[in-house]
Amino acid sequence: MTMILLAGAVLLVLAIGAALILGWANVAFRVETDPRIDAINAVLPGANCGGCGCVGCGDYAAAVVQQGMAVNQCTVGGASVATAIGRIMGVDVKASWPQRPVVHCAATQEQRLLRAEYRGERTCAAANLVGGLQGCIYGCMGLGDCTHACAYDAIHVKDGLAVVDYLKCVGCGACVRACPRNIISMIPFKADRVLAVCCSNKDFGLEVKAVCKVGCIGCKGCERLMPDLFKIKDNLPGIDYEKYDSATDFAPVLNKCPMKRLMYVGKPTPRDLEATKDQELPKEARADFKTTVDETEWRG
Amino acid sequence: MADSQPTAAERFVNGILPENPIFRQILGTCPTLAVTNGVKAALTMAGAVAFVLVCSNLLVSLIRPLLKPHLRILVFTLTIAAFVTIADRLLAAYMYDMSKQLGPYIPLIIVNCIIIARCEICASKQGPLPALGDALGQSLGFLLALTAMASVREILGAGTWLGLTVLATKENGGWFDPWSIMLLPPGAFLVFGLLMGAVNWYSARASKPVGPA
Amino acid sequence: MDHLVSLLLLALSTAIINNFVFHYFVGICPYIGVSRRVDMAFGMGAAVTFVMGVASFLSWMVTYFVLRPGASLTAWVAGLAGADAGSMDLSILKYAVYIFVIASAVQFVEMYLRRFFPPLYKAFGVFLPLITTNCCILFACLEIGTDKRMTSGSPDFWPLDLALVYALCGGMGFALAITIMAGIREELDLCDVPKALRGPSIVLIIAGILAMAFLGFAGVDTNIGKLLGR
């Protein structure tokens, strides 16, 4: 009997002692943190993807409060998180478009000229060091460094070409950083589907045709038609997305491009889904030129 | 909200392979490696863990209205410590040799991640019946995993299974030269790693995605 | 001198020969989980060593003064209550008391570090709550607390310095094991591991090979002891 009482007494004394010491420590060792940091942390998605440029969500919250970082840097959370953070910090948030990656290459394996069989490490970074797998030294090699970098299963290599699944992509930018040829870039998506230039080849004319059936030959036709939107640099058009308006009728310039390198990329439209609903498709959607734009014919 | 939680039966079935504590959740790896050099020790450990898991889950799920969020891990741990003390004393009383062989690994059930994880994930959120189903399922999964490992190690390491001779060893006039590495730590790690690889391979095959993955 | 040699042999034995990870299989969960990068692994190892020192000291104190048969405080209280002081053996409370002491100590240390050593807290503070339910700490405390010399009730139990050396060297052995594994895993990222074996499986297989290597140290401490004439 005494044993039980003694045992109970020991445990009780230990519990009370620990409670007192820890209670005192909780007050004595209090670290003052700005409550706004916790509030922002609660609002952030917690994916720790690094898209904002900070090491994790906690780091970004601290940076916003202590270093005045912009509140709309969270690409995963998008506009809603930016508004919420803006409310906590007491700043106005101007609307921004979601940034999504675009792969500036759309040549499949059989459209490329292949060089000798590559037997090195099967990573794009390694292959790029020795000049790549194919004739085109600018385009996608399809060894999947971007797939490996993506934490959201949103980019895959299909038929030698990296294809983004815009239904899964959150815009963290990991694939952009992973690509050794820098052919993926982040573009503001002002609509579900935007126009993009799907080639990175900086050579001209026959040199391009020698290595790729569909590479941009630098004919400057697009720039002549719509000079304020398209700017040619190094034989390659660039689209000025500040001036881009998704309501514009792009049919003339789409027809003009002889290699059909101006393509719509983005989430699948109902037309796409309707046209492909009977097909046995992989889970992600691909841009399908035929169903996206009506009037243009494939003359390739 | 309660509808979205798994039922008792679902919890039970989940514990066996889909959420197997050893091969899928990778919790409780310490006893898996330590006590599986004989099937008898493995079964005893699995029994002890089952006892503690069932009792803790039931108790925690009954006291769940009283749990404060920042103190709950401590409450779980102390509940488990009480039941482990009981289990340890029972083993020492009724299976003394086994208790000596298992040694410090019985009290280490207190910090076995499986039990704390189940208390946290299931018992603190659902009633006694789902908690019981969960505890039984997880214990069954744990038992199967432990038995698998112990069987491999014992058969290859000593030629016996639960003390019965399976492969006659050279000492007993047979042909089998036992792989004593299996009874030593390296064997434990290797068998565990390979078994986990086998389970991964099987799971990947069973749930092959449709189309290019 | 003789005592120093005992300490040295104990240190060698605990850190390398009977390594906590490769011989006693404790601390495997963080071993698999935190061994991805060398800096994280080293932080975890340092945190484990530190907590082991603190926790083993506290549990040694509680065991010596309260829990073991014939402990002074318990005997005094029992004497006050008029019961037979010699028969008071509270060892049954060991498990609950140890885990309680470990949890409270870790909580206290975390708060202290956060306030007074922010860079240290940033380095390994995140690991501290993980370590509370780590097998290593409880195992070390149990080994110290259930040593034969203590449970027999004789006054000649494990002196405090042996207990501390045991705990700290055990922690350093864990740190050694996890850092080696982190170094290997960083290289493993560039290798072509079969799909089924990726992740914990290959880590365990490599741990098995490392355990085989560490097996080679078996008997070193007895032989060194023999060299030193004991």
XYZ file of N, CA and C in Angstrom, chain A residues 2-3 6-7 10-11 14-15 18 21-22 25-26 28-31 33, chain C residues 66 74 77 83 88-90 93 97 100 104 107-108 111-112 114-116:
108
model
N 1.866 1.234 0.892
C 2.775 2.385 0.946
C 3.472 2.577 -0.388
N 3.804 1.434 -1.029
C 4.487 1.501 -2.319
C 3.654 2.274 -3.321
N 3.552 5.848 -2.478
C 4.851 6.453 -2.752
C 5.037 6.667 -4.249
N 4.658 5.633 -5.013
C 4.799 5.748 -6.465
C 3.972 6.916 -6.991
N 5.603 10.172 -6.061
C 6.774 10.500 -6.893
C 6.322 11.087 -8.224
N 5.346 10.418 -8.866
C 4.895 10.901 -10.166
C 4.258 12.285 -10.044
N 6.983 14.870 -9.597
C 7.664 15.104 -10.877
C 6.808 15.953 -11.806
N 5.520 15.615 -11.872
C 4.637 16.344 -12.787
C 4.531 17.803 -12.378
N 7.851 19.596 -13.085
C 8.044 19.870 -14.509
C 7.113 20.972 -14.976
N 8.518 24.294 -13.761
C 9.734 24.718 -14.461
C 9.419 25.109 -15.898
N 8.626 24.282 -16.572
C 8.322 24.589 -17.968
C 7.451 25.833 -18.077
N 9.733 28.665 -17.716
C 10.584 28.793 -18.902
C 9.799 29.383 -20.061
N 8.533 29.023 -20.155
C 7.722 29.533 -21.249
C 7.657 31.050 -21.210
N 9.879 33.044 -19.215
C 11.224 33.635 -19.135
C 11.947 33.570 -20.464
N 11.676 32.529 -21.255
C 12.417 32.361 -22.506
C 11.581 32.766 -23.702
N 10.636 33.636 -23.466
C 9.754 34.005 -24.570
C 10.541 34.739 -25.651
N 10.335 34.334 -26.885
C 10.975 35.015 -28.010
C 9.904 35.819 -28.716
N 8.063 37.217 -31.468
C 7.965 37.168 -32.929
C 6.778 38.008 -33.341
N 15.840 8.395 -6.359
C 14.438 8.098 -6.102
C 14.041 6.666 -6.426
N 13.705 8.303 -1.358
C 12.556 7.438 -1.131
C 12.596 6.849 0.262
N 11.511 9.474 2.792
C 10.065 9.702 2.812
C 9.354 8.518 3.439
N 7.122 3.398 7.249
C 7.211 2.075 6.607
C 8.659 1.606 6.579
N 11.619 -0.330 -0.130
C 11.016 0.540 -1.134
C 11.773 0.445 -2.450
N 11.148 -0.149 -3.437
C 11.798 -0.273 -4.749
C 10.839 0.259 -5.800
N 11.124 1.446 -6.293
C 10.202 2.074 -7.243
C 10.619 1.863 -8.688
N 8.460 2.302 -11.886
C 8.109 3.587 -12.492
C 9.112 4.030 -13.544
N 8.783 7.444 -15.894
C 9.577 8.574 -15.413
C 10.620 8.985 -16.441
N 9.067 10.806 -19.357
C 8.579 12.104 -18.919
C 9.747 13.069 -18.774
N 10.273 16.494 -21.005
C 10.355 17.818 -20.370
C 11.705 18.460 -20.626
N 11.907 19.805 -24.137
C 11.091 21.010 -24.284
C 11.813 22.208 -23.695
N 12.393 22.020 -22.516
C 13.105 23.103 -21.845
C 14.308 23.562 -22.666
N 13.291 25.626 -25.679
C 12.933 27.013 -25.355
C 14.170 27.841 -25.043
N 15.104 27.202 -24.310
C 16.321 27.918 -23.918
C 17.142 28.300 -25.140
N 16.138 28.598 -28.204
C 15.456 29.542 -29.075
C 15.675 30.970 -28.597
N 15.792 31.111 -27.264
C 15.916 32.452 -26.722
C 17.354 32.927 -26.720
N 18.263 32.051 -26.312
C 19.616 32.533 -26.060
C 20.616 32.181 -27.142
